[in-house]
Short mmCIF file of C-alpha atoms in Angstrom, two decimals:
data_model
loop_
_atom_site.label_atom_id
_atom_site.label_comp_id
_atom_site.label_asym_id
_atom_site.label_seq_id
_atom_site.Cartn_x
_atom_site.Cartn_y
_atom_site.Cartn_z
CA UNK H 157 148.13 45.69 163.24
CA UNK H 158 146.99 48.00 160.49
CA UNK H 159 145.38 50.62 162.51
CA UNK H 160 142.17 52.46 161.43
CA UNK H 161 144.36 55.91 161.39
CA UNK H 162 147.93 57.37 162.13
CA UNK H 163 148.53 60.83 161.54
CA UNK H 164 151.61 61.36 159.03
CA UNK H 165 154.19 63.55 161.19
CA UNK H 166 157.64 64.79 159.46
CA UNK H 167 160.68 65.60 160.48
CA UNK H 168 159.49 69.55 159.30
CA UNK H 169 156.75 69.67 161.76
CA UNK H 170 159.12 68.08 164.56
CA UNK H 171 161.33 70.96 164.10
CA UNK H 172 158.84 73.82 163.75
CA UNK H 173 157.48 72.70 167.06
CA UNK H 174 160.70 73.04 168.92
CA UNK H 175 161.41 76.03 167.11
CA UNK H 176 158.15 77.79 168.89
CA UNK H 177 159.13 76.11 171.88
CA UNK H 178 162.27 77.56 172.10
CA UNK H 179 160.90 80.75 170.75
CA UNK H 180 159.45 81.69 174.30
CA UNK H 181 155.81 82.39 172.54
CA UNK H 182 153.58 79.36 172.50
CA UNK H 183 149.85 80.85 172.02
CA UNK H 184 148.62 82.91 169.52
CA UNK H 185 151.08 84.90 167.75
CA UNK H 186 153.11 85.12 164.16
CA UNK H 187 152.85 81.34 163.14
CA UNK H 188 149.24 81.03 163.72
CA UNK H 189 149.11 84.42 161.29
CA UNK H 190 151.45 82.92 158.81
CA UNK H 191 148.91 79.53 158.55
CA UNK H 192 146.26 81.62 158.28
CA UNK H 193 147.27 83.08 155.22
CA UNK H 194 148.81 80.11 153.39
CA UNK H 195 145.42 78.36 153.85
CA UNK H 196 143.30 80.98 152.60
CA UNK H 197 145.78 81.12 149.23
CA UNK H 198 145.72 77.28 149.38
CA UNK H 199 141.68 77.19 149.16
CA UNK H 200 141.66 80.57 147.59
CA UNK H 201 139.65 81.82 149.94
CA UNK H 202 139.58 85.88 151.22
CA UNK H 203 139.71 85.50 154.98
CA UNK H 204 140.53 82.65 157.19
CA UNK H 205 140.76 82.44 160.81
CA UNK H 206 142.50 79.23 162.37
CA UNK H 207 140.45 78.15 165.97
CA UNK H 208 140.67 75.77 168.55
CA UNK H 209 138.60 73.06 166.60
CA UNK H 210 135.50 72.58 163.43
CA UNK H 211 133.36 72.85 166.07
CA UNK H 212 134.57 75.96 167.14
CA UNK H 213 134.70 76.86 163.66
CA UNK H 214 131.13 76.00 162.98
CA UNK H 215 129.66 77.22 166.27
CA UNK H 216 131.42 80.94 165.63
CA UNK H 217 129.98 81.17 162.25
CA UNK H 218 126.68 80.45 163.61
CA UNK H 219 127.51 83.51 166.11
CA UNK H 220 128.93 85.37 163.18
CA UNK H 221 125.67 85.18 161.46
CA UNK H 222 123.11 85.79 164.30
CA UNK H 223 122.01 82.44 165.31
CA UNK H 224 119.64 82.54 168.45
CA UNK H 225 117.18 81.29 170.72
CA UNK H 226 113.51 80.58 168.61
CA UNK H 227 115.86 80.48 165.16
CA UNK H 228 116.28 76.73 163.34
CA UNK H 229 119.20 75.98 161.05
CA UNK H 230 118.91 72.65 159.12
CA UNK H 231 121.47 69.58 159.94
CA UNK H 232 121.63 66.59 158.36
CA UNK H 233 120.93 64.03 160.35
CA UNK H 234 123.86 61.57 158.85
CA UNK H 235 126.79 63.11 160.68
CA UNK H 236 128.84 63.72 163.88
CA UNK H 237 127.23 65.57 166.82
CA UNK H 238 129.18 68.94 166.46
CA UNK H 239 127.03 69.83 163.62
CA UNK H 240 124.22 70.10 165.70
CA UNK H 241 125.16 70.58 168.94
CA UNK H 242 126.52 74.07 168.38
CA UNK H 243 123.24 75.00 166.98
CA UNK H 244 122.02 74.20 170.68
CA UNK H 245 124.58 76.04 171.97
CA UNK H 246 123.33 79.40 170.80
CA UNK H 247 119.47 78.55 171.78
CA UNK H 248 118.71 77.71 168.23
CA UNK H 249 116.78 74.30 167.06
CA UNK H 250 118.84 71.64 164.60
CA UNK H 251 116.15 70.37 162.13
CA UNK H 252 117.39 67.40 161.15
CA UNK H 253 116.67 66.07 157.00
CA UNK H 254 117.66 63.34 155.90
CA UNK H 255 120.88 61.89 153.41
CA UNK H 256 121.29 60.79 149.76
CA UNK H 257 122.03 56.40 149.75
CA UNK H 258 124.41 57.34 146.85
CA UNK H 259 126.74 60.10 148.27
CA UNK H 260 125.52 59.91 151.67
CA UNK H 261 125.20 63.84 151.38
CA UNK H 262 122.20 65.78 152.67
CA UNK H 263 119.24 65.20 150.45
CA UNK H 264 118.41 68.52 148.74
CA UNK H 265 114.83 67.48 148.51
CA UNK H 266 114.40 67.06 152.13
CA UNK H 267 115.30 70.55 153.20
CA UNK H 268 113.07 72.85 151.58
CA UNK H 269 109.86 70.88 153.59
CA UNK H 270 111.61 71.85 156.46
CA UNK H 271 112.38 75.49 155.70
CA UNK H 272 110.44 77.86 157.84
CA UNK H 273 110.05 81.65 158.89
CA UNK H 274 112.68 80.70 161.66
CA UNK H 275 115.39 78.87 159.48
CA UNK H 276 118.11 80.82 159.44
CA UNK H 277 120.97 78.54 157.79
CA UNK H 278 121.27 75.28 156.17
CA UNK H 279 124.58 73.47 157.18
CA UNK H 280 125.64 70.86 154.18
CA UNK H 281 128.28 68.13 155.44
CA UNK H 282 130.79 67.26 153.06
CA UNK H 283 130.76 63.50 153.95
CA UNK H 284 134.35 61.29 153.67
CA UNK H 285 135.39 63.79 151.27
CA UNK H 286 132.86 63.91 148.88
CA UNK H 287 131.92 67.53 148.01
CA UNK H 288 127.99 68.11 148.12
CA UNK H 289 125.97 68.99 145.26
CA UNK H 290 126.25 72.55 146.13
CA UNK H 291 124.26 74.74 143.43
CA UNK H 292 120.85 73.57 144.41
CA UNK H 293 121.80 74.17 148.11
CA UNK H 294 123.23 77.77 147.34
CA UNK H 295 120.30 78.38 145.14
CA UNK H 296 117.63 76.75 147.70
CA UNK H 297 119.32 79.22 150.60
CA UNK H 298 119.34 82.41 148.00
CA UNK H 299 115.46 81.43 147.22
CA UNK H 300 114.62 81.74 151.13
CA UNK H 301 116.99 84.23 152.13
CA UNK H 302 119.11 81.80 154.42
CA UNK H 303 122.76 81.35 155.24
CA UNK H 304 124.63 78.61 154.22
CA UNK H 305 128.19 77.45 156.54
CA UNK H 306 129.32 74.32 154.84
CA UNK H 307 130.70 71.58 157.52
CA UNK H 308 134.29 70.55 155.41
CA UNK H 309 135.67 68.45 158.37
CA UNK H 310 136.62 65.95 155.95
CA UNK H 311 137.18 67.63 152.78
CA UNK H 312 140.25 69.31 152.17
CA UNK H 313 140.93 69.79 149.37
CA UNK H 314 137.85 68.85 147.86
CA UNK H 315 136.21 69.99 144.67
CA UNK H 316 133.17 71.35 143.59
CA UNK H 317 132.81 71.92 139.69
CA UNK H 318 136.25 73.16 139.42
CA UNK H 319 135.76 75.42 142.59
CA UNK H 320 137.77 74.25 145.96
CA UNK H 321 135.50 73.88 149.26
CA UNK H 322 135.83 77.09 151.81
CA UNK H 323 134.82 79.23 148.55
CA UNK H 324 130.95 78.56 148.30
CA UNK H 325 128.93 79.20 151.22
CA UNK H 326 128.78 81.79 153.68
CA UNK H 327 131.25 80.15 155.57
CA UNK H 328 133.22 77.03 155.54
CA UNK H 329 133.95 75.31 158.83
CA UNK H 330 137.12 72.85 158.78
CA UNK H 331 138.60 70.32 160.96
CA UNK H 332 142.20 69.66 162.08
CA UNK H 333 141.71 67.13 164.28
CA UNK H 334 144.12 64.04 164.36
CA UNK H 335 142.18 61.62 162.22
CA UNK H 336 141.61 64.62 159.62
CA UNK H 337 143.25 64.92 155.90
CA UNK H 338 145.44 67.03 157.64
CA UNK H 339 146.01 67.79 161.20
CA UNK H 340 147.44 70.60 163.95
CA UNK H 341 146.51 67.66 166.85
CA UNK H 342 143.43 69.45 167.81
CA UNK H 343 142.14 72.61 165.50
CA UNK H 344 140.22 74.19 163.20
CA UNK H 345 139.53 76.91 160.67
CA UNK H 346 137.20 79.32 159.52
CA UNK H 347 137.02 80.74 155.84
CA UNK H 348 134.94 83.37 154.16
CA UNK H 349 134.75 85.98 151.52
CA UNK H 350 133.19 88.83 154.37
CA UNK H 351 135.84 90.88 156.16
CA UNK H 352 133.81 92.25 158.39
CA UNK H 353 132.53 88.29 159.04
CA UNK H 354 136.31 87.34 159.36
CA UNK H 355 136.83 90.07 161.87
CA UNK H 356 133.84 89.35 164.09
CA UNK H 357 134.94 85.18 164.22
CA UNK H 358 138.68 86.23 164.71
CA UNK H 359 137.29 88.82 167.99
CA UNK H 360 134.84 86.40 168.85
CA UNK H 361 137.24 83.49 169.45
CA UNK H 362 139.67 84.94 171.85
CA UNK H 363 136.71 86.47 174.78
CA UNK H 364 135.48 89.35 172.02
CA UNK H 365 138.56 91.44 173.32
CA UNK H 366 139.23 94.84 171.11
CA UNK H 367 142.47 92.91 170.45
CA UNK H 368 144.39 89.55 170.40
CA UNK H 369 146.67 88.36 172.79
CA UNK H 370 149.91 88.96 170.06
CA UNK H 371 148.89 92.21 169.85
CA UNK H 372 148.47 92.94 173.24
CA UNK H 373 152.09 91.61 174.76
CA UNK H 374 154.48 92.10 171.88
CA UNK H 375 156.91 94.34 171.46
CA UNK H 376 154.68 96.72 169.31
CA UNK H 377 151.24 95.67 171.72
CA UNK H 378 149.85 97.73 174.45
CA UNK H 379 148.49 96.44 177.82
CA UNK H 380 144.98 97.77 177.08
CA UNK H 381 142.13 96.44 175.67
CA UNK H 382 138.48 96.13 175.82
CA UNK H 383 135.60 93.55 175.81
CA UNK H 384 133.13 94.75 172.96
CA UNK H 385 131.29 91.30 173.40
CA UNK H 386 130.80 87.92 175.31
CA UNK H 387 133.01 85.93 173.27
CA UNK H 388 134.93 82.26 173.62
CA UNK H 389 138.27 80.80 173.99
CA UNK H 390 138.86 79.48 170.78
CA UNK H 391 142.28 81.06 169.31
CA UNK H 392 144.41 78.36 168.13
CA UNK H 393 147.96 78.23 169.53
CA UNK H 394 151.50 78.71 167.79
CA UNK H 395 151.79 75.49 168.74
CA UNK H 396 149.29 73.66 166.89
CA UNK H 397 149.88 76.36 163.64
CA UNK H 398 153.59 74.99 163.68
CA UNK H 399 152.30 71.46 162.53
CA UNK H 400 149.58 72.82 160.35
CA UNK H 401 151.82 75.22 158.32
CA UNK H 402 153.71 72.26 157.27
CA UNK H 403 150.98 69.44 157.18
CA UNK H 404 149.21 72.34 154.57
CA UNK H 405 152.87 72.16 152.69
CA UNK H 406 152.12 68.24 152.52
CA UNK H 407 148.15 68.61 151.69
CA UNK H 408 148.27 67.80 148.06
CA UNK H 409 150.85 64.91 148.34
CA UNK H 410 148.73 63.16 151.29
CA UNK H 411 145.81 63.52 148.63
CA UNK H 412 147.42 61.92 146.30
CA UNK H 413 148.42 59.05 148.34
CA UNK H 414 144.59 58.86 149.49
CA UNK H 415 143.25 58.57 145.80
CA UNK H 416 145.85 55.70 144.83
CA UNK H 417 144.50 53.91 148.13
CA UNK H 418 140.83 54.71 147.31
CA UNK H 419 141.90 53.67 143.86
CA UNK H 420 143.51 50.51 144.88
CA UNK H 421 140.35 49.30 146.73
CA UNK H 422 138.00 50.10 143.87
CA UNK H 423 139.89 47.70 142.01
CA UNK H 424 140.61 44.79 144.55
CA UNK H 425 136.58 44.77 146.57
CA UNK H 426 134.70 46.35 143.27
CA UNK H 427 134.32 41.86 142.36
CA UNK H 428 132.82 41.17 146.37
CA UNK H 429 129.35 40.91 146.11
CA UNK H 430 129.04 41.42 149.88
CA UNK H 431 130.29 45.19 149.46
CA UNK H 432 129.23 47.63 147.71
CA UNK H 433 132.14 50.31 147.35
CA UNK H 434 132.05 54.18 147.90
CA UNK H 435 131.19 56.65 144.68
CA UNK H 436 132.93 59.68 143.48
CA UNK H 437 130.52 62.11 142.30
CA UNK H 438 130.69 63.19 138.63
CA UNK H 439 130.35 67.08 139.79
CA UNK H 440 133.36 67.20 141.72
CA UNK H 441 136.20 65.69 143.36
CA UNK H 442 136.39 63.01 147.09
CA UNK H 443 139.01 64.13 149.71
CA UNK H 444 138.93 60.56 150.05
CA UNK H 445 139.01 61.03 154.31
CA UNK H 446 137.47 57.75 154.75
CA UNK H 447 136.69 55.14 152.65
CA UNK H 448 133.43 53.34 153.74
CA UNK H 449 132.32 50.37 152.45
CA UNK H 450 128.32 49.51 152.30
CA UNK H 451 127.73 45.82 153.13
CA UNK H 452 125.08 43.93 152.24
CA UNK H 453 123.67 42.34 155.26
CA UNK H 454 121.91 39.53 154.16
CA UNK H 455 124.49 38.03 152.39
CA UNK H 456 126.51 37.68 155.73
CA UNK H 457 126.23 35.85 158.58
CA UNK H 458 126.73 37.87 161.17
CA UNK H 459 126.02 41.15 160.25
CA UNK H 460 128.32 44.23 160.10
CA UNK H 461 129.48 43.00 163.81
CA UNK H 462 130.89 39.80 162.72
CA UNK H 463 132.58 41.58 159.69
CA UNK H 464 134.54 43.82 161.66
CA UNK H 465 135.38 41.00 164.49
CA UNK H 466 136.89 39.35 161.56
CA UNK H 467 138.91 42.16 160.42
CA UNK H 468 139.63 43.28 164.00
CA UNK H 469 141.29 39.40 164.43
CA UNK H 470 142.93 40.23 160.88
CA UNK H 471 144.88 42.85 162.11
CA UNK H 472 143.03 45.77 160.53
CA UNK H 473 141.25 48.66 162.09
CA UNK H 474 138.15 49.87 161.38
CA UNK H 475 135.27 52.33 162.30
CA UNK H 476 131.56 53.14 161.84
CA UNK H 477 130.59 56.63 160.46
CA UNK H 478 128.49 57.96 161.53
CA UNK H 479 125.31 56.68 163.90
CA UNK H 480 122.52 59.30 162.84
CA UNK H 481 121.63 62.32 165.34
CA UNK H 482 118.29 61.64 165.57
CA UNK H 483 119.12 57.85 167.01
CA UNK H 484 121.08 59.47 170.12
CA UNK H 485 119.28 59.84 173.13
CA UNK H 486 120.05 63.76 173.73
CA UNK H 487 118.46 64.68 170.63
CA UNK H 488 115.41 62.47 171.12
CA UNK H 489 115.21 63.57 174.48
CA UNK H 490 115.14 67.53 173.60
CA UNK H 491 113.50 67.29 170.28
CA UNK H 492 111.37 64.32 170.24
CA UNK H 493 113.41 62.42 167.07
CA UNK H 494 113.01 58.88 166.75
CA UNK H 495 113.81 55.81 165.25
CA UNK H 496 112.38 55.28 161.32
CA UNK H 497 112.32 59.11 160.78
CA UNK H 498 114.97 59.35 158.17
CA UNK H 499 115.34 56.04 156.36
CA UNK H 500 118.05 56.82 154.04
CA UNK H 501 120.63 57.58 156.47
CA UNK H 502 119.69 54.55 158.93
CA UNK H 503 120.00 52.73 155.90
CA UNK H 504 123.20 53.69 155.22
CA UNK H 505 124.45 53.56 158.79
CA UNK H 506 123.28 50.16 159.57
CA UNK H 507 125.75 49.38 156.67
CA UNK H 508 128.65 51.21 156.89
CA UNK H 509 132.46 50.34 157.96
CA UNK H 510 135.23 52.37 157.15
CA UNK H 511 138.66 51.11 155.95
CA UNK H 512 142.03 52.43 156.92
CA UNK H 513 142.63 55.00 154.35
CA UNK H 514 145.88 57.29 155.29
CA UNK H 515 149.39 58.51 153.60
CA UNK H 516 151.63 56.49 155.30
CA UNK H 517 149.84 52.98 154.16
CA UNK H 518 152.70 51.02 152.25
CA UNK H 519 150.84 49.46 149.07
CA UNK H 520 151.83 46.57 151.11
CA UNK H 521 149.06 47.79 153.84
CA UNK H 522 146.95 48.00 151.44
CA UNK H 523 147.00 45.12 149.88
CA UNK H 524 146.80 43.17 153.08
CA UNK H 525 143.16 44.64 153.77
CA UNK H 526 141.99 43.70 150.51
CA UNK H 527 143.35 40.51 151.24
CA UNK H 528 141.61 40.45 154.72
CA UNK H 529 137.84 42.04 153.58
CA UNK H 530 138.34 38.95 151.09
CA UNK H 531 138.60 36.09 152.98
CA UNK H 532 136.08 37.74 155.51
CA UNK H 533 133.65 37.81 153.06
CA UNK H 534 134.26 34.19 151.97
CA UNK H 535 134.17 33.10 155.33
CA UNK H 536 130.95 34.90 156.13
CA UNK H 537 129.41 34.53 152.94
CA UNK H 538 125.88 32.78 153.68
#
């Protein structure tokens, strides 16, 4: 069985975790510190602050920025729940807009309709990798006088007109979870070019104590310390930063490995007439996180169902990314979203299966899911 993911783990990563084991401090502390700083000088970013997960990441730069109840920040509605949900966690209202077919990207010309005297941030979501067409969004947000926190789950280390994502917006919210380009198990990370932003997410993530828990019960810490504000428990743990500091190390080679698979499917399903294959953007560079195929429906029997049955009894793993907000039941419940309101991104749903796209494939892997998309496609071909 090819499976749809498995995170690539060294031997480095094996020992940095029993090194912090045996170290006798497992939370917060030096390594987390250390990460922090190699991934702002990887993305080139000023400030970075490493957190329990994205969607802690995106929900304190929401915080960060004022987010409240009566306030709406724009979502698009092709994406995972986090990106809105934490925009319900503060009280605020997700207005959902719609995607681009091409990129499946939020569709710039959907947002500004949906701009009011209440929107208070746009949140773009880099989708499988591929950076969004940013300068209309950052010039759209200047124009209205509205934040923007760019959701980069799944791009690192993607690029935007020679400028590397966690540099553009306000603030850039990635993911470290275990499917993700690279991972820490569960965890996530905060970047922006405001200190005194930086400082409120870092104090904001760990109960909005005067100081963090490293500080507090090292050798050089005092006991005391003070609650300036009602914060969270989001500080990400030595822990998880002793996998991340060397999965970061690895970041550009697992890239590389992503774009010869990405590359390798181009050429062996570009000839199916069934599928229609992902696009890289002429304006910047695809973190290539997933890899998902459009089908065309009518040309198989079965549908999308059948086609991953088939590849499911082929050995290969798949998934569907991502089953629109405004199609789940708690957002039509609480904000009255419905079926047929953004066509684009049902579109693209209804179509979509990802392929196994991760470092450790052997070309052999790969080669075997071409194979196995082919003769699906044959044998579903109406």
């Amino acid at each position: 069985m090819i499976p749809f993911h498995r995170p690539s783990i060294g031997e480095e990563e094996i020992a940095e975790v029993v090194d912090t084991l045996r170290s006798g401090w497992l939370t917060t502390g030096q390594k987390v510190k250390g990460f922090e700083k190699a991934f702002a000088d990887y993305v080139g970013a000023s400030h970075a602050v490493a957190v329990s997960s994205c969607t802690a990441a995106l929900h304190l730069a929401l915080e960060a920025i004022g987010i409240g109840p009566g306030d709406e920040v724009i979502v698009p509605t092709y994406t995972f729940t986090s990106t809105g949900a934490v925009v319900t966690h503060l009280g605020a209202r997700p207005v959902l807009v719609d995607c681009r077919r091409d990129t499946f990207n939020i569709d710039v010309a959907t947002v500004e309709p949906m701009i009011s005297q209440r929107t208070k941030a746009i949140i773009p979501v880099h989708i499988a990798g591929q950076s969004c067409d940013m300068d209309p969004i950052m010039e759209l947000a200047r124009r209205h006088g509205v934040h923007v926190i760019e959701d980069a789950a799944h791009a690192l280390p993607a690029m935007y007109k020679g400028r590397t994502i966690g540099t553009i917006g306000d603030f850039t919210a990635f993911s470290f979870y275990a499917t993700k380009t690279i991972t820490t198990g569960e965890g996530g990370m905060v970047t922006t070019a405001r200190g005194e932003d930086a400082e409120r997410v870092r104090r904001m993530s760990l109960h909005g104590l005067s100081g963090d828990a490293w500080n507090r019960y090292s050798d050089k810490g005092k006991w005391y310390y003070e609650v300036v504000d009602f914060g969270f428990k989001y500080n990400m743990t030595d822990l998880a930063a002793s996998i991340g500091i060397h999965q970061l190390q690895r970041s550009d080679a697992f890239y590389k490995r992503r774009r010869e698979i990405a590359r390798a499917y181009h050429r062996g399903l570009s000839d199916l007439e069934a599928c229609i294959i992902p696009r890289e953007a002429d304006y910047g560079t695809h973190a290539w996180h997933l890899y998902i195929l459009q089908l065309d429906l009518p040309a198989l029997a079965g549908g999308r169902d059948a086609f991953i049955r088939s590849l499911r009894h082929g050995g290969i793993g798949t998934s569907v990314h991502f089953i629109p907000l405004h199609l789940h039941p708690a957002y039509q419940k609480a904000f009255q979203y419905r079926a047929g309101a953004f066509p684009a991104a049902e579109h693209v749903f209804d179509r979509a299966v990802s392929l196994p796209i991760y470092p450790n494939m052997s070309d052999t892997d790969v080669e075997r899911v071409i194979d196995v998309v082919g003769d699906t496609v044959k044998a579903l071909r109406r």
